[in-house]
Amino acid sequence: PDLLLIQVASGQLPGGVSCGRSFDDFSRDLCVQSLLEIMDMFCDRLSCHGKAEECISLCRALLSALTWLLRCAAFYAEKVKEPLEQAAAENQLKMCLERLEKVLSSTKNRALIHIAKLEETCMSLPRTPGLGFTVEQSLVKLGENLNNLGSSPLRSQADDCVSLIKSIPTMLSVHSEQLNKTGFPTVHAVVLLEGTMNLTGETQPLVEQLMMVKRMQRIPSPLFVLEIWKACFVGLIECPEGTEELKWTAFTFLKMPQVLVKLKKYPQGDKDFTEDVNCAFEFLLKLTPLLDKADQRCNCNCMSLLLQECSKQGLLSEANMNNLIEKRAADKENSPSLKSAENANIQPNPGLILRAEPTVTNILKTMDADHSKSPEGLLGVLGHMLSGKSLDLLLAAAAATGKLKSFARKFVKGLEGTAKSGPVRALLFDISFLMLCHVAQTYGSEVILSDSNSPGEVPFFETWMLTCMPEEGKILNPDHPCFRPDSTKVESLVALLNNSSEMKLVQMKWHEVCLSISAAILEILNAWENGVLSFESIQKITDNIKGKVCSMAVCAVAWLVAHVRMLGLDEREKSLQMIRQLATPLYGENTLQFYNERVVIMSSILEHMCADVLQQTATQIKFPATGMDTIPYWNLLPPKKPIKEVLTSVFTKVLEKGWVDSRSIHIFDTLLHMGGVYWFCNNLVKELLKETRKEHTLRAVELLYAIFCLDMQQLTLTLLGHILPNLLTDSSKWHTLMDPPGKALAKLSVWCALSSYSSHSKVQASARQKKRHREDIEDYISLFPLDDTQPSKLMRLLSSNEEDSNILSSPNRSMSSSLSASQLHTVSMRDPLNRVLANLFLLISSILGAKTAGTHTQFVQWFMEECVECLEQGSRGSILQFMPFTMVSELVKVSTMSSPKIVLAITDLSLPLGRRVAAKAIAAL
């Protein structure tokens, strides 16, 4: 009946005044009035309980009624300027606008109009009846005539209607921001995690991660930027001294401004991002204790340097920068003096890092030049890089600006080119080798590896690093072929080490020496064990190994570390003694250039290499105090405590504090390595479900999401593929899903699902995640067999735009209950995440359609509500495309979900079937 009324009202049926066409003789006032009065009978309470096709017809009819009303209004707005007609025209216009307002005031009507508009554009259908007029044309016409109305109440009424119509396409994307909160622990933790563990990572994935959090948590831009800077300052203050401090400085002053430059490119609404940055700095200025502490740690005015950097990158206007710098300077006058006598001579790291960045570029250029004729120039440059903390400054600056990989590649290539003999070549080889080991230990060996698809044979250093270099958690085989080279070379090396009072550098091929030294050490060790060599001979040999070219000592210790692990307790003594010998520098007269600088790096490399094995064998080796920092974040777990207790106690502490610090991040990372993904995820979810206070559960979700960023993809698969299905299908666990913890778990699950889904197609696993030993999460294909029961005719029909009316208009149940938009977009179900999502939504669908309800039903509703909360408009390509179409009609029965906006948000309106499902659900509301 509603459909009939609309069609009569806008004169589209033989019952209408102009027989089968829309009535447009607007000069016949009484006829128009009668039609407007008919409209009153339906315009705010439309409904249709028929087939999907009829519901789509209702949408189209409503769209044409809207077009007719707009044309009608435009006609009378033009009439107003004729003096004789003015009063009558104003009266007619008033009647018209009242109906327009009434039609548009209902969200349901606007949703149906939205579907009709999409149907029109997607299907390229003939225009809605109305003499070919479109809504857009009618709006333009009305707009032109509105000027005749001056500033009367009619004018503002008409303007309101026009803006409502124009806002229909965006009716879903208007989300309110969170204005009651000022701290956002997720942003804080994501930034801390990145600064602590992933300085070398690309900026784009971090930018997308941050934008995702901003969107899901509705964080206003200025507070979002403020939280990023707060995290950077906290990182600067709490990081361990030495390399970590330099890394944090580079992260804050070099990498984060680049991240903000990329964030600036994202649509910010009508706000200017530079204004938001300025506003964030204004807020930051109020946190005087934080800024003072950072200044004290860095021995300089951090804020001023950061503001200048941001201004250089176009994130702040010069006027704003100067204003902020002055405010901070005035503030600092009142703070306790930071310059003490002992730190007056220390050069501040931020300044050094900012100066190191252009130096990196110059060194890269220098290394590109041809040095084959006179390698001395290159040696000079590399030698200076080794002094003091220059090397770590340069590496941190290179890492933060994405240049570390090309830096390392140049050294790898350089090693290939040092095959010729002579002392200068020996030194170039040695410095390059030591630098590469140092980079691998500080930033992860992935930085050095060439891309898997690069042609040519694998460079010497890569081979050595992968098979011979000890790293945390890596088990080496001392009998590996790489430790067993050509026996004649080994014999001559042993003879050379044993006989000559000092090494000759002339005939050496250094690659061969590095690969032969392990077998030579085995021979020497056997000779010592069997009494053929005395301890004095061993000392002479180890002096020869470490006295000129430090990389020989590094290769020797690398093998000894692998060897010691295989020995029984009583067999280790001599091997460990040999490591001690090699680790003690030789300070003789006759060492080669830059020996002291090279020994500093050698000692640091050996200490890192031996750390694991010394801990396991409870041995102490005193490494010379080199001025380089001891291993940061090493050995964090208490020795006698079960790891589950460690996990719960660290999480409890973090929850009480309300934010994650970098030490806790490292502990979580270690526990994730040790316990594995399922253990880690399952135990943290249990902790969340124990929480009964509402504000605590929300904070726990914000923190857990950030902790899951350690390996979001794998943890999401476990959470959605194992843990949720277990909780939802086991009735003995349903009580744990009550509000507030159950609601919080639903929120966490949606956040993880959205993050993983938005990034999984783009992002390669980061270096940190590749390194982790994965337990096999069962093969998702065997866990969830593919559902091949879809009749292919149905699939063909639904993915094409043909309309086979009997399929599309048949009642929902005859449609396969698992058919979803993802199948029509032919999303690959061989992908584990797609599979897990599809199965989770099938489970949700069956819970909603079940005869009995419980807390698990409530959980599923919270899950769906959170999906809608977090979604941008139009769910194509989002996780909701995995939801079966039949679920829409089930969801609408849930009180909190029975709104037109929610139906539009959860159905894929780019598909003909999606539009029919939505129209049917909305028309029945």
PDB file of N, CA and C in Angstrom, residues 38 44 90 212 293 329 404 431 582 660 686 804 814:
ATOM      1  N   ILE A  38      -1.994  13.685   0.186  1.00  0.00           N
ATOM      2  CA  ILE A  38      -1.862  12.216   0.126  1.00  0.00           C
ATOM      3  C   ILE A  38      -0.513  11.809   0.737  1.00  0.00           C
ATOM      4  N   ASP A  44       6.141   9.638   6.881  1.00  0.00           N
ATOM      5  CA  ASP A  44       7.024   9.347   8.004  1.00  0.00           C
ATOM      6  C   ASP A  44       6.820   7.948   8.564  1.00  0.00           C
ATOM      7  N   GLU A  90       4.081  31.496  -1.796  1.00  0.00           N
ATOM      8  CA  GLU A  90       4.726  31.227  -0.494  1.00  0.00           C
ATOM      9  C   GLU A  90       3.972  30.152   0.280  1.00  0.00           C
ATOM     10  N   MET A 212      44.847   3.629  12.196  1.00  0.00           N
ATOM     11  CA  MET A 212      43.842   2.633  12.561  1.00  0.00           C
ATOM     12  C   MET A 212      43.394   2.860  14.012  1.00  0.00           C
ATOM     13  N   LYS A 293      62.595  16.670  32.508  1.00  0.00           N
ATOM     14  CA  LYS A 293      63.309  15.405  32.687  1.00  0.00           C
ATOM     15  C   LYS A 293      64.036  15.000  31.405  1.00  0.00           C
ATOM     16  N   ALA A 329      61.294  28.530  26.422  1.00  0.00           N
ATOM     17  CA  ALA A 329      62.465  29.206  26.996  1.00  0.00           C
ATOM     18  C   ALA A 329      62.062  29.921  28.292  1.00  0.00           C
ATOM     19  N   LEU A 404      69.810   2.419   6.505  1.00  0.00           N
ATOM     20  CA  LEU A 404      70.746   1.446   7.092  1.00  0.00           C
ATOM     21  C   LEU A 404      70.987   0.261   6.161  1.00  0.00           C
ATOM     22  N   ILE A 431      87.605  -3.773   9.179  1.00  0.00           N
ATOM     23  CA  ILE A 431      86.650  -2.749   9.635  1.00  0.00           C
ATOM     24  C   ILE A 431      85.251  -3.066   9.093  1.00  0.00           C
ATOM     25  N   LEU A 582      90.966 -15.162  23.593  1.00  0.00           N
ATOM     26  CA  LEU A 582      90.678 -14.378  22.380  1.00  0.00           C
ATOM     27  C   LEU A 582      89.982 -13.056  22.709  1.00  0.00           C
ATOM     28  N   VAL A 660      52.295   1.065  29.001  1.00  0.00           N
ATOM     29  CA  VAL A 660      53.334   0.039  28.859  1.00  0.00           C
ATOM     30  C   VAL A 660      54.689   0.722  28.729  1.00  0.00           C
ATOM     31  N   LYS A 686      42.571 -14.671  29.408  1.00  0.00           N
ATOM     32  CA  LYS A 686      42.079 -15.081  30.741  1.00  0.00           C
ATOM     33  C   LYS A 686      42.208 -13.931  31.741  1.00  0.00           C
ATOM     34  N   ASP A 804      17.938 -12.432 -11.779  1.00  0.00           N
ATOM     35  CA  ASP A 804      17.015 -13.542 -11.930  1.00  0.00           C
ATOM     36  C   ASP A 804      16.030 -13.393 -10.783  1.00  0.00           C
ATOM     37  N   SER A 814      16.097 -19.578   1.362  1.00  0.00           N
ATOM     38  CA  SER A 814      16.509 -20.459   0.271  1.00  0.00           C
ATOM     39  C   SER A 814      17.916 -20.098  -0.205  1.00  0.00           C
TER      40      SER A 814
END
